[in-house]
Coordinates of N, CA and C in Angstrom, one line a residue:
M1 N -121.8 22.7 -10.7 CA -122.2 22.0 -12.0 C -121.1 20.9 -12.3
K2 N -119.9 21.3 -12.1 CA -118.8 20.3 -12.4 C -118.9 19.1 -11.5
A3 N -119.1 19.3 -10.2 CA -119.3 18.2 -9.2 C -120.5 17.3 -9.6
K4 N -121.5 17.9 -10.0 CA -122.7 17.2 -10.4 C -122.4 16.3 -11.6
R5 N -121.7 16.8 -12.6 CA -121.4 16.1 -13.8 C -120.5 14.9 -13.5
I6 N -119.5 15.1 -12.6 CA -118.6 14.1 -12.2 C -119.3 13.0 -11.4
S7 N -120.2 13.4 -10.5 CA -121.0 12.4 -9.7 C -121.9 11.6 -10.6
L8 N -122.6 12.2 -11.6 CA -123.4 11.5 -12.5 C -122.6 10.5 -13.4
A9 N -121.5 11.0 -13.8 CA -120.6 10.1 -14.6 C -120.1 8.9 -13.8
A10 N -119.7 9.1 -12.6 CA -119.3 8.0 -11.7 C -120.4 7.1 -11.4
L11 N -121.6 7.6 -11.2 CA -122.8 6.7 -11.0 C -123.1 5.9 -12.2
L12 N -123.0 6.5 -13.4 CA -123.3 5.7 -14.6 C -122.3 4.6 -14.8
I13 N -121.0 4.9 -14.6 CA -119.9 3.9 -14.7 C -120.2 2.8 -13.7
I14 N -120.5 3.1 -12.5 CA -120.8 2.0 -11.5 C -122.0 1.2 -11.9
V15 N -123.0 1.8 -12.4 CA -124.2 1.0 -12.8 C -123.8 0.1 -14.0
L16 N -123.1 0.6 -15.0 CA -122.7 -0.2 -16.2 C -121.8 -1.3 -15.8
V17 N -120.9 -1.1 -14.9 CA -119.9 -2.1 -14.5 C -120.7 -3.2 -13.7
A18 N -121.7 -2.7 -12.9 CA -122.5 -3.7 -12.1 C -123.3 -4.6 -13.0
I19 N -124.0 -4.0 -14.0 CA -124.7 -4.8 -14.9 C -123.9 -5.8 -15.6
D20 N -122.7 -5.3 -16.1 CA -121.8 -6.2 -16.8 C -121.3 -7.4 -15.9
Q21 N -120.9 -7.0 -14.7 CA -120.4 -8.1 -13.8 C -121.5 -9.0 -13.3
L22 N -122.7 -8.5 -13.1 CA -123.8 -9.3 -12.7 C -124.2 -10.3 -13.8
T23 N -124.3 -9.9 -15.0 CA -124.6 -10.8 -16.1 C -123.5 -11.8 -16.3
K24 N -122.3 -11.5 -16.2 CA -121.2 -12.4 -16.3 C -121.2 -13.4 -15.1
Y25 N -121.5 -12.9 -13.9 CA -121.6 -13.8 -12.8 C -122.7 -14.9 -13.0
L26 N -123.8 -14.4 -13.5 CA -125.0 -15.3 -13.7 C -124.6 -16.4 -14.7
V27 N -123.9 -16.0 -15.8 CA -123.5 -16.9 -16.8 C -122.5 -17.9 -16.2
V28 N -121.5 -17.5 -15.5 CA -120.5 -18.4 -15.0 C -121.1 -19.4 -14.0
K29 N -122.0 -18.9 -13.2 CA -122.7 -19.8 -12.2 C -123.7 -20.8 -12.7
N30 N -124.2 -20.4 -13.9 CA -125.3 -21.3 -14.4 C -125.0 -22.0 -15.8
M31 N -123.9 -21.8 -16.3 CA -123.6 -22.4 -17.6 C -122.2 -23.1 -17.6
I32 N -122.1 -24.1 -18.4 CA -120.8 -24.8 -18.6 C -120.2 -24.1 -19.9
P33 N -118.9 -23.7 -19.8 CA -118.3 -23.1 -20.9 C -118.2 -24.0 -22.1
Y34 N -118.4 -23.5 -23.3 CA -118.2 -24.2 -24.5 C -119.2 -25.4 -24.7
S35 N -120.2 -25.4 -23.9 CA -121.1 -26.5 -23.9 C -122.6 -26.1 -23.9
D36 N -123.0 -25.4 -22.8 CA -124.4 -25.0 -22.7 C -124.8 -23.9 -23.8
E37 N -126.0 -24.0 -24.2 CA -126.5 -23.0 -25.2 C -128.0 -22.7 -24.8
I38 N -128.3 -21.5 -24.5 CA -129.6 -21.1 -24.2 C -130.2 -20.2 -25.3
K39 N -131.3 -20.7 -25.9 CA -131.8 -19.9 -27.0 C -132.6 -18.7 -26.5
L40 N -132.3 -17.6 -27.1 CA -133.0 -16.3 -26.8 C -134.0 -16.0 -27.9
I41 N -133.6 -16.1 -29.1 CA -134.4 -15.9 -30.3 C -134.1 -17.0 -31.3
G42 N -134.9 -18.1 -31.1 CA -134.7 -19.3 -31.9 C -133.2 -19.7 -31.9
D43 N -132.7 -20.1 -33.0 CA -131.3 -20.4 -33.1 C -130.4 -19.2 -33.5
D44 N -131.1 -18.1 -33.7 CA -130.4 -16.9 -34.2 C -129.5 -16.2 -33.1
L45 N -130.1 -16.0 -31.9 CA -129.4 -15.3 -30.8 C -129.5 -16.2 -29.6
V46 N -128.3 -16.6 -29.1 CA -128.2 -17.5 -28.0 C -127.2 -17.1 -27.0
L47 N -127.4 -17.6 -25.8 CA -126.3 -17.5 -24.8 C -125.4 -18.6 -24.9
Y48 N -124.1 -18.4 -25.0 CA -123.1 -19.4 -25.2 C -121.9 -18.9 -24.5
Y49 N -121.5 -19.5 -23.4 CA -120.4 -19.0 -22.5 C -119.1 -19.5 -23.0
I50 N -118.2 -18.5 -23.3 CA -116.8 -18.8 -23.6 C -115.9 -18.0 -22.7
K51 N -114.6 -18.5 -22.6 CA -113.6 -17.8 -21.9 C -112.6 -17.2 -22.9
N52 N -112.8 -15.9 -23.1 CA -112.0 -15.2 -24.2 C -110.7 -14.6 -23.7
T53 N -109.6 -15.2 -24.1 CA -108.3 -14.7 -23.7 C -107.7 -13.7 -24.7
G54 N -108.5 -13.3 -25.6 CA -108.0 -12.3 -26.6 C -109.0 -11.2 -26.8
A55 N -109.1 -10.8 -28.1 CA -110.1 -9.7 -28.4 C -111.1 -10.4 -29.5
A56 N -111.9 -9.5 -30.1 CA -112.8 -10.0 -31.1 C -112.2 -10.8 -32.2
W57 N -112.9 -11.8 -32.8 CA -112.4 -12.6 -33.9 C -111.1 -13.3 -33.6
G58 N -110.8 -13.6 -32.3 CA -109.7 -14.3 -32.0 C -108.3 -13.6 -32.0
S59 N -108.4 -12.3 -32.3 CA -107.2 -11.5 -32.4 C -106.6 -11.3 -31.0
F60 N -105.3 -11.2 -30.9 CA -104.5 -11.0 -29.7 C -104.8 -12.2 -28.7
N61 N -105.0 -13.4 -29.2 CA -105.3 -14.5 -28.3 C -104.2 -14.8 -27.3
K62 N -104.5 -15.0 -26.1 CA -103.6 -15.2 -25.0 C -102.7 -14.0 -24.7
N63 N -103.2 -12.8 -25.0 CA -102.4 -11.6 -24.7 C -103.3 -10.8 -23.7
T64 N -103.8 -11.4 -22.7 CA -104.7 -10.8 -21.7 C -104.0 -9.6 -21.1
M65 N -102.8 -9.7 -20.6 CA -102.2 -8.5 -19.9 C -101.9 -7.4 -20.9
L66 N -101.6 -7.7 -22.1 CA -101.4 -6.6 -23.1 C -102.7 -5.9 -23.3
L67 N -103.8 -6.6 -23.5 CA -105.1 -6.0 -23.7 C -105.6 -5.3 -22.4
A68 N -105.2 -5.7 -21.2 CA -105.5 -5.0 -20.0 C -104.7 -3.7 -20.0
G69 N -103.5 -3.7 -20.5 CA -102.7 -2.4 -20.5 C -103.3 -1.5 -21.5
V70 N -103.8 -2.0 -22.7 CA -104.4 -1.1 -23.7 C -105.7 -0.5 -23.1
S71 N -106.4 -1.3 -22.3 CA -107.7 -0.9 -21.6 C -107.4 0.3 -20.7
V72 N -106.3 0.1 -19.9 CA -105.9 1.2 -18.9 C -105.6 2.5 -19.7
V73 N -104.8 2.4 -20.7 CA -104.5 3.6 -21.5 C -105.8 4.2 -22.1
M74 N -106.7 3.4 -22.6 CA -107.9 3.9 -23.2 C -108.7 4.6 -22.1
I75 N -108.8 4.0 -20.9 CA -109.6 4.6 -19.8 C -109.0 5.9 -19.4
I76 N -107.7 6.0 -19.4 CA -107.0 7.3 -19.0 C -107.3 8.3 -20.1
F77 N -107.2 8.0 -21.4 CA -107.4 8.9 -22.4 C -108.9 9.4 -22.4
L78 N -109.8 8.5 -22.2 CA -111.2 8.8 -22.2 C -111.6 9.7 -21.0
G79 N -110.9 9.4 -19.9 CA -111.1 10.3 -18.7 C -110.6 11.7 -19.0
Y80 N -109.5 11.8 -19.6 CA -108.9 13.1 -20.1 C -109.9 13.8 -21.0
L81 N -110.5 13.1 -21.9 CA -111.5 13.7 -22.9 C -112.7 14.2 -22.1
F82 N -113.2 13.4 -21.2 CA -114.3 13.8 -20.3 C -114.0 15.1 -19.6
F83 N -112.9 15.1 -18.9 CA -112.6 16.3 -18.1 C -112.3 17.5 -18.9
K84 N -111.7 17.3 -20.1 CA -111.4 18.4 -21.0 C -112.7 19.1 -21.5
N85 N -113.8 18.3 -21.5 CA -115.1 18.9 -22.0 C -116.1 19.0 -20.9
I86 N -115.7 18.9 -19.7 CA -116.7 18.9 -18.6 C -117.5 20.2 -18.5
D87 N -116.9 21.3 -18.8 CA -117.6 22.6 -18.7 C -118.4 23.0 -19.9
R88 N -118.3 22.2 -21.0 CA -118.9 22.6 -22.2 C -120.3 22.0 -22.3
D89 N -121.3 22.9 -22.3 CA -122.7 22.4 -22.4 C -123.0 21.8 -23.7
D90 N -122.3 22.2 -24.8 CA -122.6 21.7 -26.1 C -121.9 20.3 -26.3
R91 N -121.3 19.7 -25.3 CA -120.6 18.5 -25.5 C -121.2 17.4 -24.6
K92 N -122.5 17.4 -24.3 CA -123.2 16.5 -23.5 C -123.1 15.1 -24.0
L93 N -123.3 14.9 -25.3 CA -123.2 13.6 -26.0 C -121.8 13.0 -25.9
L94 N -120.8 13.9 -26.1 CA -119.4 13.4 -26.0 C -119.2 12.9 -24.6
R95 N -119.6 13.6 -23.6 CA -119.3 13.2 -22.2 C -120.1 11.9 -21.9
L96 N -121.3 11.8 -22.4 CA -122.1 10.6 -22.1 C -121.5 9.4 -22.7
F97 N -121.2 9.4 -24.0 CA -120.6 8.2 -24.6 C -119.2 7.9 -24.2
T98 N -118.5 8.9 -23.8 CA -117.2 8.7 -23.2 C -117.3 7.9 -21.9
V99 N -118.3 8.3 -21.1 CA -118.5 7.6 -19.8 C -119.0 6.1 -20.1
I100 N -119.9 5.9 -21.0 CA -120.3 4.6 -21.3 C -119.2 3.7 -21.8
T101 N -118.3 4.3 -22.6 CA -117.1 3.5 -23.1 C -116.2 3.2 -21.9
I102 N -116.0 4.1 -21.0 CA -115.2 3.8 -19.8 C -115.8 2.7 -19.0
G103 N -117.1 2.7 -18.8 CA -117.8 1.7 -18.0 C -117.6 0.3 -18.7
G104 N -117.7 0.2 -20.0 CA -117.5 -1.1 -20.7 C -116.1 -1.5 -20.6
A105 N -115.1 -0.6 -20.7 CA -113.7 -0.9 -20.6 C -113.4 -1.4 -19.2
I106 N -113.9 -0.8 -18.2 CA -113.6 -1.2 -16.8 C -114.2 -2.6 -16.6
G107 N -115.4 -2.9 -17.1 CA -116.0 -4.2 -17.0 C -115.2 -5.3 -17.5
N108 N -114.6 -5.1 -18.7 CA -113.8 -6.2 -19.3 C -112.4 -6.2 -18.6
L109 N -111.9 -5.0 -18.2 CA -110.6 -5.0 -17.5 C -110.7 -5.8 -16.2
I110 N -111.8 -5.7 -15.5 CA -112.0 -6.5 -14.2 C -111.8 -7.9 -14.5
D111 N -112.5 -8.4 -15.6 CA -112.3 -9.8 -16.0 C -110.9 -10.2 -16.3
R112 N -110.2 -9.4 -17.1 CA -108.9 -9.7 -17.5 C -107.9 -9.8 -16.3
I113 N -108.1 -8.9 -15.3 CA -107.2 -8.9 -14.1 C -107.6 -10.0 -13.2
R114 N -108.9 -10.2 -12.9 CA -109.4 -11.2 -12.0 C -109.4 -12.6 -12.5
L115 N -109.7 -12.8 -13.8 CA -109.8 -14.2 -14.3 C -108.8 -14.6 -15.3
N116 N -108.1 -13.6 -15.8 CA -107.1 -13.8 -16.9 C -107.8 -14.1 -18.2
Y117 N -109.1 -13.8 -18.3 CA -109.9 -14.0 -19.5 C -111.1 -13.1 -19.4
V118 N -111.8 -12.9 -20.5 CA -113.1 -12.2 -20.4 C -114.2 -13.2 -20.6
V119 N -115.3 -13.0 -19.8 CA -116.5 -13.9 -19.9 C -117.3 -13.3 -21.1
D120 N -117.5 -14.0 -22.1 CA -118.3 -13.7 -23.3 C -119.5 -14.7 -23.3
F121 N -120.7 -14.2 -23.7 CA -121.8 -15.1 -23.7 C -122.9 -14.8 -24.6
I122 N -122.9 -13.7 -25.4 CA -124.0 -13.4 -26.3 C -123.5 -13.8 -27.7
Y123 N -124.2 -14.6 -28.4 CA -123.8 -15.1 -29.7 C -124.9 -14.9 -30.7
A124 N -124.6 -14.0 -31.7 CA -125.5 -13.8 -32.8 C -125.2 -14.8 -33.9
K125 N -125.8 -16.0 -33.8 CA -125.4 -17.1 -34.7 C -125.8 -16.7 -36.2
F126 N -126.9 -16.0 -36.4 CA -127.4 -15.7 -37.7 C -126.4 -14.9 -38.6
I127 N -125.5 -14.2 -38.0 CA -124.4 -13.6 -38.7 C -123.0 -14.1 -38.3
D128 N -123.0 -15.2 -37.5 CA -121.8 -15.8 -37.0 C -120.8 -14.7 -36.5
F129 N -121.4 -13.8 -35.7 CA -120.6 -12.7 -35.1 C -119.9 -13.3 -33.9
P130 N -118.7 -12.8 -33.5 CA -118.0 -13.3 -32.4 C -118.8 -13.2 -31.1
V131 N -118.7 -14.1 -30.2 CA -119.4 -14.0 -28.9 C -118.9 -12.8 -28.1
F132 N -119.9 -12.1 -27.5 CA -119.6 -10.9 -26.9 C -120.3 -10.8 -25.5
N133 N -120.2 -9.6 -24.9 CA -120.9 -9.4 -23.6 C -121.4 -8.0 -23.5
F134 N -122.0 -7.6 -22.4 CA -122.6 -6.3 -22.2 C -121.5 -5.2 -22.3
A135 N -120.4 -5.4 -21.7 CA -119.3 -4.4 -21.7 C -118.9 -4.2 -23.2
D136 N -118.8 -5.2 -24.0 CA -118.4 -5.1 -25.4 C -119.4 -4.2 -26.1
I137 N -120.7 -4.3 -25.8 CA -121.8 -3.5 -26.4 C -121.5 -2.0 -26.0
C138 N -121.2 -1.8 -24.8 CA -121.0 -0.4 -24.3 C -119.8 0.2 -25.1
V139 N -118.7 -0.5 -25.1 CA -117.5 0.0 -25.8 C -117.7 0.2 -27.3
T140 N -118.3 -0.8 -28.0 CA -118.4 -0.8 -29.4 C -119.4 0.3 -29.9
V141 N -120.6 0.3 -29.3 CA -121.6 1.2 -29.7 C -121.1 2.7 -29.4
S142 N -120.6 2.9 -28.2 CA -120.2 4.2 -27.8 C -119.0 4.7 -28.6
A143 N -118.1 3.8 -28.9 CA -116.9 4.2 -29.7 C -117.4 4.6 -31.1
F144 N -118.3 3.9 -31.7 CA -118.8 4.2 -33.0 C -119.5 5.6 -32.9
I145 N -120.3 5.9 -31.9 CA -121.0 7.2 -31.8 C -119.9 8.3 -31.6
L146 N -118.9 8.0 -30.8 CA -117.9 9.0 -30.6 C -117.2 9.4 -31.9
V147 N -116.9 8.4 -32.7 CA -116.2 8.7 -34.0 C -117.2 9.5 -34.8
F148 N -118.4 9.1 -34.9 CA -119.4 9.9 -35.6 C -119.5 11.3 -35.2
L149 N -119.5 11.5 -33.9 CA -119.6 12.9 -33.3 C -118.3 13.7 -33.7
A150 N -117.2 13.1 -33.6 CA -115.9 13.7 -34.0 C -115.9 14.1 -35.4
I151 N -116.4 13.2 -36.3 CA -116.3 13.5 -37.7 C -117.3 14.5 -38.2
F152 N -118.6 14.3 -37.7 CA -119.7 15.1 -38.3 C -120.2 16.2 -37.4
I153 N -120.1 16.1 -36.2 CA -120.7 17.1 -35.3 C -119.7 18.1 -34.8
Y154 N -118.6 17.6 -34.1 CA -117.7 18.5 -33.4 C -116.6 19.0 -34.3
K155 N -116.5 18.4 -35.5 CA -115.4 18.9 -36.5 C -115.5 20.4 -36.7
D156 N -116.8 20.8 -36.9 CA -117.0 22.3 -37.2 C -116.6 23.1 -36.0
D157 N -116.8 22.6 -34.8 CA -116.4 23.3 -33.6 C -115.0 23.6 -33.6
E158 N -114.1 22.6 -33.9 CA -112.7 22.8 -33.9 C -112.3 23.8 -35.0
E159 N -112.9 23.7 -36.2 CA -112.6 24.7 -37.2 C -113.0 26.1 -36.8
E160 N -114.1 26.2 -36.2 CA -114.6 27.5 -35.7 C -113.6 28.1 -34.7
Q161 N -113.1 27.2 -33.7 CA -112.2 27.7 -32.7 C -110.9 28.1 -33.4
N162 N -110.4 27.4 -34.4 CA -109.2 27.8 -35.1 C -109.3 29.1 -35.8
K163 N -110.5 29.3 -36.4 CA -110.8 30.6 -37.1 C -110.8 31.7 -36.1
S164 N -111.4 31.5 -35.0 CA -111.6 32.5 -33.9 C -110.2 32.9 -33.4
K165 N -109.3 31.9 -33.2 CA -107.9 32.1 -32.7 C -107.2 33.0 -33.8
K166 N -107.3 32.6 -35.1 CA -106.6 33.3 -36.1 C -107.2 34.7 -36.2
N167 N -108.5 34.9 -36.1 CA -109.0 36.3 -36.1 C -108.5 37.1 -35.0
T168 N -108.4 36.5 -33.8 CA -107.9 37.2 -32.6 C -106.5 37.6 -32.9
E169 N -105.7 36.7 -33.4 CA -104.3 37.0 -33.7 C -104.2 38.1 -34.7
N170 N -105.0 38.0 -35.8 CA -105.0 39.1 -36.8 C -105.4 40.4 -36.3
D171 N -106.4 40.4 -35.4 CA -106.9 41.7 -34.8 C -105.8 42.3 -33.9
K172 N -105.0 41.5 -33.2 CA -103.9 42.0 -32.4 C -102.8 42.6 -33.3
K173 N -102.5 41.9 -34.5 CA -101.6 42.4 -35.4 C -102.0 43.8 -36.0
I174 N -103.3 43.9 -36.3 CA -103.8 45.1 -36.9 C -103.7 46.2 -35.8
D175 N -104.1 45.9 -34.6 CA -104.0 46.9 -33.5 C -102.6 47.3 -33.3
N176 N -101.6 46.4 -33.4 CA -100.2 46.8 -33.3 C -99.8 47.7 -34.4
V177 N -100.2 47.4 -35.7 CA -99.9 48.2 -36.8 C -100.5 49.6 -36.6
N178 N -101.7 49.7 -36.2 CA -102.4 51.0 -36.0 C -101.7 51.8 -34.9
E179 N -101.3 51.1 -33.8 CA -100.6 51.8 -32.8 C -99.2 52.4 -33.3
T180 N -98.6 51.6 -34.1 CA -97.3 52.0 -34.7 C -97.5 53.2 -35.6
K181 N -98.5 53.2 -36.4 CA -98.8 54.4 -37.3 C -99.2 55.6 -36.5
K182 N -99.9 55.4 -35.4 CA -100.3 56.5 -34.5 C -99.1 57.1 -33.9
D183 N -98.2 56.2 -33.4 CA -96.9 56.7 -32.8 C -96.1 57.5 -33.8
D184 N -96.0 57.0 -35.0 CA -95.2 57.6 -36.1 C -95.8 59.0 -36.4
A185 N -97.1 59.1 -36.4 CA -97.8 60.3 -36.7 C -97.6 61.4 -35.7
E186 N -97.4 61.0 -34.5 CA -97.1 62.0 -33.4 C -95.7 62.4 -33.4

């Protein structure tokens, strides 16, 4: 079961990274940065190729290697989270969205290392949202779902585990007290 879960996770990561890199390749080969605009839904949603040396909204501009380092740390942490929960059947969603986040993070990490910038090309003009890409969707949506799961779904699991540990410790203390009383009575 463990090997199957690892294989499926690796396959999903490969597929997500391939989709991300293929879409970016097509944009780079067919569009001029900061110039071409291809309308997808009127003027509201367009393809517009930019070379992003920072993160969303222009933050961390020209800090590509810092962002690459943060990505590596995030991938390692998410990998740990995946393997920590690999045997838990009740954590399928956590494993799934952890893997999707890893796939997106790897997609952008490849750009940062290979190009020293990230290829962004999806622009929601109707809300003037920063230009983004497929990997950004994977990371953002999955991270949001992971936070939701942690706050609303798995929170009770942790509390239940803590109660269970406390009950086990209390049961051991009671057993020790009973054994001591038994020894004193003899």
